[in-house]
Short mmCIF file of C-alpha atoms in Angstrom, two decimals:
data_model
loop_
_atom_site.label_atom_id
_atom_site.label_comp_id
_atom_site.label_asym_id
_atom_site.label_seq_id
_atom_site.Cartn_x
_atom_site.Cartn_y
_atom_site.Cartn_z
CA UNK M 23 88.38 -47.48 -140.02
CA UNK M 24 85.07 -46.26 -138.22
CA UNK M 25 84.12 -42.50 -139.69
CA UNK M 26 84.69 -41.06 -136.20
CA UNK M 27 88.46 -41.75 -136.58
CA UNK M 28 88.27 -40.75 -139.71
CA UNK M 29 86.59 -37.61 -139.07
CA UNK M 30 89.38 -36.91 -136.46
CA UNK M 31 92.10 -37.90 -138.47
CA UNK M 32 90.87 -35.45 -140.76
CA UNK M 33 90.76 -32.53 -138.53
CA UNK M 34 93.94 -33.24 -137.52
CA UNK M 35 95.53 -33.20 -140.54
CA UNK M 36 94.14 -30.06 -140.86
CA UNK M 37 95.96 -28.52 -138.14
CA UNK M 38 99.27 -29.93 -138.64
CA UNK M 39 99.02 -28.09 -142.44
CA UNK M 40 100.59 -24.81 -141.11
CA UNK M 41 99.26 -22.89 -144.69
CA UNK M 42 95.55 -23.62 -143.70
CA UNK M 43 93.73 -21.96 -141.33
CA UNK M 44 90.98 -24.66 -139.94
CA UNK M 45 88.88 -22.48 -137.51
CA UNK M 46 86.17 -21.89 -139.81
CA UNK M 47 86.13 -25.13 -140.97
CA UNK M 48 83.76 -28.15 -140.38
CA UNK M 49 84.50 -31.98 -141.11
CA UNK M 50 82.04 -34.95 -141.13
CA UNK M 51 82.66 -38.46 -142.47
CA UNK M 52 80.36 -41.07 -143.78
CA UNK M 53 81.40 -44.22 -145.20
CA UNK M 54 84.37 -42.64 -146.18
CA UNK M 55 83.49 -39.50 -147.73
CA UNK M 56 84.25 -36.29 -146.12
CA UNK M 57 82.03 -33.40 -146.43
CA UNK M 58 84.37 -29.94 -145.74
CA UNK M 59 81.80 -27.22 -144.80
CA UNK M 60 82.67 -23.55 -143.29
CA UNK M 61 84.62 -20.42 -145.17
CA UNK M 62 88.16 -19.62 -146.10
CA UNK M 63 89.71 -16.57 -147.06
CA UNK M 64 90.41 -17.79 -151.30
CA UNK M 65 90.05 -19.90 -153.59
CA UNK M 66 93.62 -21.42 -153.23
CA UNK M 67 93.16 -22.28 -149.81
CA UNK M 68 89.72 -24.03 -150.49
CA UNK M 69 92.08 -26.55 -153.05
CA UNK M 70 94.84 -26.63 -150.28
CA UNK M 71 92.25 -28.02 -148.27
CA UNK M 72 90.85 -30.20 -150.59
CA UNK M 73 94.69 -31.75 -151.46
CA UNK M 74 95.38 -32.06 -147.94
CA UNK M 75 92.36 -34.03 -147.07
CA UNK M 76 93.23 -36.48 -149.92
CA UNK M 77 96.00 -37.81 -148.23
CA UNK M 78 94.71 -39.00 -145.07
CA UNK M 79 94.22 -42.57 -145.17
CA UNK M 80 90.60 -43.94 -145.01
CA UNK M 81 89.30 -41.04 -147.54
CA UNK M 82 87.34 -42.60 -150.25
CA UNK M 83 85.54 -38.98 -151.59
CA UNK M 84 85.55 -35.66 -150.94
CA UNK M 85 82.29 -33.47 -150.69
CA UNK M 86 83.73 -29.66 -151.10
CA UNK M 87 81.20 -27.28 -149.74
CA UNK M 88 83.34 -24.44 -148.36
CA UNK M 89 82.56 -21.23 -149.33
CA UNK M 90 85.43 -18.58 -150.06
CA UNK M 91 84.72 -15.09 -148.38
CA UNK M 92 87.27 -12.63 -149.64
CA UNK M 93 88.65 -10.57 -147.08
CA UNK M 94 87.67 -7.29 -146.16
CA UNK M 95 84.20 -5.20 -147.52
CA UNK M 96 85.70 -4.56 -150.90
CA UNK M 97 85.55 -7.22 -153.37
CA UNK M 98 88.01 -7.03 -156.07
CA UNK M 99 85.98 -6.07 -159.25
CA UNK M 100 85.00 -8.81 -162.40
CA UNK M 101 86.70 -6.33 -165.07
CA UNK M 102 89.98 -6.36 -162.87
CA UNK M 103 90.25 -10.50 -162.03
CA UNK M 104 89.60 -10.81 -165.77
CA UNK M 105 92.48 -8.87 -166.57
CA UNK M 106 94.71 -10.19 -163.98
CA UNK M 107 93.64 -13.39 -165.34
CA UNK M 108 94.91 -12.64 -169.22
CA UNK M 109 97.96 -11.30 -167.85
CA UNK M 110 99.31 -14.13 -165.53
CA UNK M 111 97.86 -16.96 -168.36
CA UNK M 112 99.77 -14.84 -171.05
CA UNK M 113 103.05 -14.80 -168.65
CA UNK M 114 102.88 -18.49 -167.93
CA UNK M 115 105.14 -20.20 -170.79
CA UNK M 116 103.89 -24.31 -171.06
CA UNK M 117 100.55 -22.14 -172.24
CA UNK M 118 99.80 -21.48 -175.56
CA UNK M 119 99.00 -17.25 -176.23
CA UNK M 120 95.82 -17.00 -177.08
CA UNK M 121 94.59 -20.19 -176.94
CA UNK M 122 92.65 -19.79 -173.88
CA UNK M 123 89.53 -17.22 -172.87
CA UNK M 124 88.78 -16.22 -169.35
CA UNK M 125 84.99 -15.02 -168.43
CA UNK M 126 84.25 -13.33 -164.74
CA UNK M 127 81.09 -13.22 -163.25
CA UNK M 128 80.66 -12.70 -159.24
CA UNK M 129 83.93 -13.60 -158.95
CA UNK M 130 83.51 -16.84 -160.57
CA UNK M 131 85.85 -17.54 -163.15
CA UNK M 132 85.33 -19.69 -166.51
CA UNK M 133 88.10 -20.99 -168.50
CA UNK M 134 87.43 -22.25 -172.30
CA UNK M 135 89.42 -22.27 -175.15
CA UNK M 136 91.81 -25.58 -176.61
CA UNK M 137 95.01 -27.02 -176.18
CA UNK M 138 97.00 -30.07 -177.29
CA UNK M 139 97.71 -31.19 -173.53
CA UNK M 140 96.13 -31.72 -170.50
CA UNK M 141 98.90 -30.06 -168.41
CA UNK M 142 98.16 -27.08 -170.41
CA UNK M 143 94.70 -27.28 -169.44
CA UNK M 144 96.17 -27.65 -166.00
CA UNK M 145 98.39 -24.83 -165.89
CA UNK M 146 95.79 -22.37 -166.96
CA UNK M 147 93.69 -22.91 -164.21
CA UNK M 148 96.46 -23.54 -161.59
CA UNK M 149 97.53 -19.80 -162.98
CA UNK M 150 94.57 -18.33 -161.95
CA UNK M 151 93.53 -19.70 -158.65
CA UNK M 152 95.47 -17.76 -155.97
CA UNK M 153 94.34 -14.67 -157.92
CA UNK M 154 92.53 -11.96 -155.50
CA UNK M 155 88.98 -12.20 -155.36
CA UNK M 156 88.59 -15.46 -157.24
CA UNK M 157 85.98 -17.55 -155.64
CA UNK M 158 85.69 -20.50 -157.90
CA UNK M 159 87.05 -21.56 -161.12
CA UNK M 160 85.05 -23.81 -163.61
CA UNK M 161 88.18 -25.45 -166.31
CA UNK M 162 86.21 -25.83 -169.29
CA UNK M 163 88.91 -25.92 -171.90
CA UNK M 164 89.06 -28.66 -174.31
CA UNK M 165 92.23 -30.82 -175.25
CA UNK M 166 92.49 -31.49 -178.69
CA UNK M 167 95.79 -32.82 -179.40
CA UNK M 168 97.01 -32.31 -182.70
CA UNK M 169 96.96 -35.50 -184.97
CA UNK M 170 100.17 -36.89 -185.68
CA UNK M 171 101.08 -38.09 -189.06
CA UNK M 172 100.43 -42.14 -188.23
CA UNK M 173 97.29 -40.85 -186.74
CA UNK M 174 95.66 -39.09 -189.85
CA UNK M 175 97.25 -42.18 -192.27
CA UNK M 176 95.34 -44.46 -189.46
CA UNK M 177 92.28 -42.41 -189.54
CA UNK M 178 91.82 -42.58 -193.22
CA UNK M 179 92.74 -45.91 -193.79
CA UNK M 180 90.32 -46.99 -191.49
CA UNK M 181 87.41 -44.70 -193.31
CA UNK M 182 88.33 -46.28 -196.20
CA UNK M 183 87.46 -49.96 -194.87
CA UNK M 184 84.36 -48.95 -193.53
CA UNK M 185 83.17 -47.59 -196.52
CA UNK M 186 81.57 -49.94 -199.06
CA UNK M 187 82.15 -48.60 -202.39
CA UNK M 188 85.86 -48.83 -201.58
CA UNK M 189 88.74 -51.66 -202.73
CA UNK M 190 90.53 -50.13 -199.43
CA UNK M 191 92.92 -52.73 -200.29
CA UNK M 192 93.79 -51.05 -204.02
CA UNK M 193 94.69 -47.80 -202.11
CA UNK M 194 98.13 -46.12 -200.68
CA UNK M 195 97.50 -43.44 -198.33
CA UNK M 196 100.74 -41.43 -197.38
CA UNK M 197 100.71 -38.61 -194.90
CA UNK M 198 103.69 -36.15 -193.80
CA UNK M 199 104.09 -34.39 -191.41
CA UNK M 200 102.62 -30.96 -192.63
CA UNK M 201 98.86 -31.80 -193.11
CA UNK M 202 99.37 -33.04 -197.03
CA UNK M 203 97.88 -36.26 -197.83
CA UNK M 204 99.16 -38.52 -201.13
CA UNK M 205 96.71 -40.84 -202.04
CA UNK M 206 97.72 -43.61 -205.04
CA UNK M 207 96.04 -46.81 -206.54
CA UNK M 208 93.37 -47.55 -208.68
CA UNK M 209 89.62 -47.80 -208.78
CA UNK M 210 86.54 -48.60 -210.64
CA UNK M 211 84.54 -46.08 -210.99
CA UNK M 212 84.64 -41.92 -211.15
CA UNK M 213 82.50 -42.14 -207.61
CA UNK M 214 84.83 -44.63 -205.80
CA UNK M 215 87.88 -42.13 -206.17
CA UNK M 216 85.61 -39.68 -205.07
CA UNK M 217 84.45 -41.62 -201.70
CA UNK M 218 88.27 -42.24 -201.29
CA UNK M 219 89.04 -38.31 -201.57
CA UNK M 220 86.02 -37.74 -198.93
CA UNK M 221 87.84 -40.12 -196.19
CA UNK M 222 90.99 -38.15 -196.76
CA UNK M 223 89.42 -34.91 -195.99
CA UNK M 224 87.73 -36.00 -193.04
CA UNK M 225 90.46 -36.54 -190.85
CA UNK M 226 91.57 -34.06 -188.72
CA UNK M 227 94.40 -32.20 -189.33
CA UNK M 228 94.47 -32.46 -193.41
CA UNK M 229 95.04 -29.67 -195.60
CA UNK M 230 96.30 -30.88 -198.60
CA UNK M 231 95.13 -34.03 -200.66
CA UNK M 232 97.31 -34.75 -203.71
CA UNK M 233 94.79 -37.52 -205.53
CA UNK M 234 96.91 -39.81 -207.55
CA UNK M 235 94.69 -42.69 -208.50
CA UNK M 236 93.68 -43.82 -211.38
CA UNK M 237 90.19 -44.65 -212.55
CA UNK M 238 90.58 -48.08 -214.62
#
């Protein structure tokens, strides 16, 4: 497909979405990617615009460079899109309370914080993006999902083969599902049951270690 149908396929698109309002917006294609220039009204219809490009056939990238011009003289303040922010974050259930921080700054909006899942990530900044006077919204909260029993067991088991002063074949590492870690077996030396007790601590998620073995 040669960029000018592209391009035109593009625009067309475009018009047939009856939420978006194309007048102010410009479309060029090269080797696939489409640059989006112009203005729109918010944030939310800068992303519709974005989605809707993605589906014509032919796009390879997308080069977003469309500003969002609020409407009217009176841009709604950094104080108040922060608040609105909290408030429809806090409302939104598949998010955990308090787990995420909004900052405002010229109507930009950052998002940090941590989550266990991505579509929580997700849903905080979908939450926020039609807001009034949002003109950008930089996600910058980290998923950090929370380490499953097998996982921690796997974690330290596999601390305890990498480290050298360790018979990681003398040791039984059992992990529930509450954070407490049973270790068993028998070592050598004072500072090899030591080295063992290190690898259980450093996996995430631990908060108990019950150290069982036996120096022999």
């Amino acid at each position: 497909m040669s960029d000018i149908i592209l391009r035109q396929n593009v625009i067309d698109e475009l018009d047939f979405e009856p939420s978006i309002d194309g007048a102010h917006i410009g479309v060029t294609a090269e080797n696939g990617v489409v640059t989006l220039s112009g203005h729109v009204k918010t944030y939310a219809e800068k992303n519709k615009i974005a989605d809707v490009v993605c589906r014509v056939k032919g796009v390879r990238g997308i080069a977003q460079e469309i500003e969002v011009r609020p409407r009217g003289e009176h841009r709604t303040a950094d104080d108040e899109i922060a608040r609105r922010a909290l408030s429809v974050i806090r409302w939104n259930t598949v998010i955990p309370e308090g787990a995420v921080l909004v900052k405002v700054q010229n109507g930009l909006v950052t998002l940090t914080g941590k989550v266990e899942w991505y579509y929580q990530k997700n849903a905080a900044a979908e939450a926020v993006r039609g807001l009034s006077g949002v003109v950008d919204v930089y996600n910058h909260i980290e998923v950090q999902p929370r380490a499953t029993a097998y996982d921690v067991k796997k974690r330290i088991e596999d601390a305890l083969k990498r480290a050298a002063e360790v018979e990681a074949k003398s040791i039984i590492v059992d992990v529930d599902g509450f954070g407490k870690v049973k270790l068993e077996g028998s070592v050598k030396a004072w500072s090899e049951r030591k080295a063992v007790e290190r690898a259980a601590w450093s996996a995430p998620g631990v908060k108990i270690v019950d150290d069982r073995i036996v120096v022999v």
